[in-house]
Coordinates of N, CA, C and O in Angstrom, one line a residue:
M1190 N 99.3 63.7 111.2 CA 98.3 64.8 110.7 C 99.3 65.1 109.8 O 100.1 66.4 109.8
S1191 N 98.8 64.3 108.7 CA 99.5 64.7 107.0 C 98.9 65.4 106.6 O 99.3 66.3 106.1
E1192 N 96.8 66.0 107.1 CA 96.3 67.0 105.4 C 96.2 67.9 107.0 O 95.3 66.6 108.1
I1193 N 96.3 68.6 106.8 CA 95.9 69.9 107.5 C 94.4 70.2 107.2 O 94.7 70.8 105.9
N1194 N 93.3 70.4 107.4 CA 92.0 71.4 107.3 C 92.0 72.0 107.5 O 91.3 72.6 108.8
W1195 N 92.4 73.9 106.8 CA 92.0 74.7 107.3 C 91.6 75.5 107.8 O 90.6 76.2 108.3
G1196 N 89.7 75.2 106.8 CA 88.9 75.6 106.3 C 88.5 74.9 108.2 O 87.6 75.6 108.6
R1197 N 88.3 73.9 108.2 CA 88.3 73.6 109.6 C 88.8 74.3 110.8 O 88.0 74.7 111.9
I1198 N 90.2 75.0 110.2 CA 90.6 74.6 111.8 C 89.9 76.4 112.1 O 89.2 77.0 112.9
K1199 N 89.9 76.9 110.7 CA 89.4 78.5 111.0 C 87.8 78.4 111.4 O 87.4 80.1 112.4
W1200 N 87.0 77.9 110.7 CA 85.5 77.5 111.3 C 85.1 77.2 112.8 O 85.1 78.0 113.3
Q1201 N 86.2 76.4 113.6 CA 86.6 76.5 114.9 C 86.8 77.1 115.3 O 86.5 77.2 116.8
S1202 N 88.0 77.7 114.7 CA 88.7 79.4 116.1 C 87.0 80.6 115.6 O 87.2 81.3 116.5
R1203 N 86.3 79.8 114.8 CA 85.6 81.4 115.5 C 84.4 81.4 116.2 O 83.5 80.3 116.0
R1204 N 84.3 82.1 117.5 CA 83.7 81.8 118.7 C 82.3 82.8 118.8 O 82.4 82.5 119.6
G1205 N 82.2 83.5 117.6 CA 81.5 83.8 118.1 C 80.6 85.2 119.3 O 80.2 85.6 119.7
M1206 N 82.3 85.3 119.9 CA 82.9 86.0 120.7 C 83.7 87.0 120.6 O 84.5 86.9 120.3
R1207 N 83.3 88.6 119.8 CA 83.7 89.4 119.3 C 85.0 89.1 119.9 O 86.9 89.3 118.9
E1208 N 85.6 89.7 121.4 CA 86.8 90.2 121.7 C 88.0 88.2 121.4 O 88.9 88.4 121.4
L1209 N 87.7 87.3 121.3 CA 88.0 85.9 121.1 C 88.3 85.9 119.0 O 89.2 85.5 118.9
D1210 N 87.3 86.4 118.4 CA 87.2 85.9 117.2 C 88.6 87.2 117.0 O 89.0 87.2 115.9
L1211 N 88.9 88.2 116.9 CA 89.4 89.1 117.2 C 90.9 89.1 116.9 O 91.5 89.9 117.0
M1212 N 91.0 87.6 117.9 CA 92.7 87.5 118.5 C 92.9 85.9 118.0 O 93.6 85.9 117.1
L1213 N 91.7 85.3 118.7 CA 91.9 84.0 116.9 C 91.9 83.9 115.6 O 92.9 83.0 115.4
L1214 N 91.1 84.8 115.2 CA 91.0 84.5 113.9 C 92.1 85.0 113.0 O 92.1 84.9 111.6
P1215 N 93.0 86.1 113.6 CA 93.9 86.6 112.5 C 94.6 85.7 113.1 O 95.5 85.7 112.1
F1216 N 95.7 84.9 114.1 CA 96.5 84.5 114.5 C 96.4 82.9 112.9 O 96.9 82.2 112.8
V1217 N 94.6 82.2 113.3 CA 94.8 81.5 112.1 C 95.2 81.4 110.7 O 95.9 80.7 110.2
E1218 N 95.1 83.3 110.2 CA 94.9 83.3 109.2 C 97.0 83.5 109.0 O 97.1 83.7 108.2
H1219 N 97.0 84.5 109.9 CA 98.5 84.9 109.4 C 99.4 84.2 110.8 O 100.5 84.3 109.9
D1220 N 99.6 83.2 111.6 CA 100.6 83.0 112.0 C 100.1 81.6 112.4 O 101.5 80.8 112.3
L1221 N 99.4 80.4 112.6 CA 99.7 79.3 111.8 C 99.9 78.5 111.0 O 100.5 78.1 111.0
P1222 N 99.4 78.8 110.3 CA 100.2 78.5 108.9 C 101.6 78.4 108.7 O 102.6 77.4 108.3
K1223 N 102.5 79.2 109.7 CA 103.7 79.1 109.7 C 104.3 78.2 110.8 O 105.7 77.9 110.8
C1224 N 103.6 77.5 111.4 CA 104.2 76.6 112.4 C 104.0 75.4 112.3 O 103.1 75.1 111.1
D1225 N 104.4 74.7 112.9 CA 105.0 72.9 112.4 C 103.5 72.6 113.3 O 102.5 72.9 113.7
E1226 N 103.4 71.7 112.3 CA 102.3 70.3 112.8 C 102.1 69.9 114.6 O 100.9 70.1 115.1
Q1227 N 102.9 70.3 115.4 CA 102.4 69.6 117.1 C 102.2 71.8 117.7 O 101.8 71.2 118.3
T1228 N 102.5 72.6 116.8 CA 101.9 73.8 117.3 C 100.1 73.9 117.3 O 99.7 74.6 117.6
I1229 N 100.5 73.7 115.3 CA 99.0 73.2 115.2 C 97.9 72.7 115.7 O 97.1 72.9 116.3
A1230 N 98.6 70.9 116.3 CA 97.9 70.1 117.6 C 98.1 70.7 118.6 O 96.5 71.2 119.2
A1231 N 98.3 71.5 118.8 CA 98.0 72.1 120.0 C 97.0 73.7 120.3 O 96.4 73.2 120.9
Y1232 N 97.1 73.7 119.2 CA 95.8 74.9 118.6 C 94.7 74.5 118.7 O 93.7 74.9 119.6
M1233 N 94.4 73.2 118.1 CA 93.4 72.3 117.8 C 93.1 71.8 118.8 O 91.7 71.5 119.8
D1234 N 93.9 71.4 119.9 CA 93.4 71.3 121.3 C 93.5 72.2 121.7 O 92.0 71.9 122.7
L1235 N 93.8 72.6 122.0 CA 92.7 74.6 122.8 C 91.5 74.9 122.9 O 91.0 75.2 122.6
L1236 N 91.4 74.6 120.9 CA 89.6 75.0 120.9 C 88.6 73.8 120.9 O 87.9 74.5 121.4
N1237 N 89.7 73.2 121.9 CA 88.4 72.0 122.7 C 88.0 72.6 123.6 O 86.9 72.5 124.5
A1238 N 87.9 73.9 124.4 CA 88.1 74.5 125.6 C 86.8 75.4 125.6 O 86.7 75.6 124.1
S1239 N 86.0 75.6 126.2 CA 85.1 76.7 126.2 C 85.5 77.6 126.1 O 86.7 78.3 126.2
D1240 N 84.5 78.4 125.3 CA 84.9 79.7 125.0 C 85.2 80.8 126.1 O 85.8 82.0 126.3
L1241 N 84.2 81.0 126.9 CA 85.0 81.1 128.6 C 86.0 80.4 129.5 O 86.6 82.5 129.8
E1242 N 86.8 79.6 129.1 CA 87.6 79.7 129.1 C 89.0 80.4 128.5 O 89.8 80.8 129.1
L1243 N 88.8 80.0 127.2 CA 89.9 81.1 126.3 C 89.6 82.1 126.5 O 90.8 82.9 126.4
F1244 N 88.5 82.4 126.9 CA 88.5 84.2 127.5 C 89.0 84.3 128.1 O 89.3 85.7 128.0
R1245 N 88.9 84.4 129.0 CA 89.4 84.2 130.8 C 91.3 84.0 130.3 O 91.8 85.1 131.5
W1246 N 91.6 83.1 129.6 CA 93.0 82.6 129.5 C 94.2 83.7 128.7 O 94.7 84.5 129.0
L1247 N 93.2 84.2 127.2 CA 92.9 84.9 126.6 C 93.9 86.5 127.9 O 94.4 87.5 126.3
H1248 N 93.0 86.9 128.1 CA 93.0 88.1 128.7 C 93.7 88.1 130.2 O 93.3 88.9 131.0
G1249 N 94.1 87.1 130.6 CA 94.8 86.1 131.7 C 94.2 86.7 133.5 O 94.4 87.2 134.2
T1250 N 92.7 86.3 132.8 CA 92.4 85.8 134.3 C 92.2 85.5 134.9 O 91.4 84.5 135.9
A1251 N 92.7 83.9 134.0 CA 93.3 82.6 134.2 C 94.0 82.5 133.6 O 94.3 82.6 132.7
V1252 N 94.7 80.7 134.8 CA 95.8 80.0 133.5 C 95.3 78.6 133.6 O 94.6 78.1 134.0
P1253 N 95.8 78.8 131.8 CA 95.6 77.1 131.4 C 95.3 76.0 132.5 O 96.4 76.1 132.7
D1254 N 95.2 75.0 131.8 CA 94.9 73.7 133.2 C 96.4 73.2 132.4 O 96.3 71.6 133.0
S1255 N 97.1 73.1 131.5 CA 98.0 72.0 131.3 C 99.6 73.5 130.0 O 98.9 74.1 130.2
K1256 N 100.0 72.3 130.5 CA 101.6 73.4 130.1 C 100.8 73.4 128.8 O 102.0 74.8 128.4
Q1257 N 100.7 72.9 127.9 CA 100.6 72.4 126.2 C 99.8 74.1 126.2 O 100.0 74.9 126.1
R1258 N 98.4 74.2 126.8 CA 97.7 74.9 126.6 C 98.7 76.4 127.4 O 98.1 77.4 126.7
Q1259 N 99.6 76.8 128.6 CA 99.6 77.7 129.0 C 100.4 78.7 127.1 O 100.5 80.0 127.6
D1260 N 101.5 77.5 126.6 CA 102.7 77.6 125.6 C 102.3 78.1 124.6 O 102.1 79.3 124.1
M1261 N 100.2 77.5 124.4 CA 100.0 78.1 122.9 C 99.3 79.7 123.2 O 99.2 79.9 122.8
V1262 N 98.4 80.1 124.6 CA 97.6 81.0 125.2 C 99.4 82.2 124.6 O 98.7 82.7 124.5
A1263 N 100.8 82.0 125.8 CA 101.5 82.6 125.4 C 101.7 82.7 123.9 O 101.7 84.2 123.5
F1264 N 101.4 82.3 123.2 CA 102.5 82.1 121.3 C 100.8 83.3 120.7 O 101.2 84.6 120.3
I1265 N 99.8 82.8 121.4 CA 98.9 83.7 120.2 C 98.6 85.0 121.2 O 98.5 86.4 120.5
I1266 N 99.3 85.3 122.4 CA 99.1 86.4 123.2 C 99.9 86.8 122.1 O 100.7 88.7 122.1
K1267 N 101.7 87.1 122.6 CA 102.6 87.3 122.0 C 102.4 87.5 120.7 O 103.2 88.9 120.0
C1268 N 102.2 86.9 119.4 CA 101.7 87.3 117.8 C 100.4 88.4 117.9 O 100.5 89.0 116.5
H1269 N 99.5 88.3 118.3 CA 98.1 89.5 118.3 C 99.5 90.7 119.0 O 99.0 91.4 118.2
E1270 N 99.5 90.9 120.2 CA 100.5 92.2 120.3 C 101.3 92.5 119.8 O 101.4 93.5 118.8
G1271 N 101.7 91.5 118.4 CA 102.8 91.9 117.1 C 102.2 92.2 116.5 O 102.7 93.2 115.4
R1272 N 100.4 92.3 116.3 CA 99.7 92.9 115.2 C 98.6 94.1 115.8 O 98.4 95.2 114.7
R1273 N 99.1 94.3 116.6 CA 99.3 95.7 116.8 C 99.1 97.0 116.1 O 100.3 96.8 115.5
G1274 N 97.8 97.7 115.8 CA 98.5 98.7 114.9 C 98.4 98.8 113.4 O 98.8 99.6 112.2
V1275 N 98.6 97.2 113.5 CA 98.5 96.6 111.4 C 97.6 97.2 110.9 O 96.5 96.1 111.1
E1276 N 98.0 98.1 109.7 CA 96.1 98.1 108.6 C 96.0 96.5 108.8 O 96.2 96.1 107.9
G1277 N 94.7 96.6 109.1 CA 93.6 95.0 107.7 C 94.0 93.6 108.7 O 93.4 92.8 108.0
V1278 N 94.4 94.7 109.9 CA 94.4 92.8 110.4 C 93.8 92.4 112.0 O 93.4 94.0 112.6

């Protein structure tokens, strides 16, 4: 993955479900750009999941289907928790 298409990643992160958008879009804007290519690739894989799967995973009502996805979901949740109460995010 030599060149990262941030516009495409951001567009694919817009899921049309407010609960997902509130977690994924700030993650893509603030956290993902600081990550290595392996983490970015894991995030792009996560985006292949359905909205319902993502919702359940990110809200803890289901467990992701692979260790990589479990780690990615945990990382997104950790970043989201760190932004709570921050204005403009």
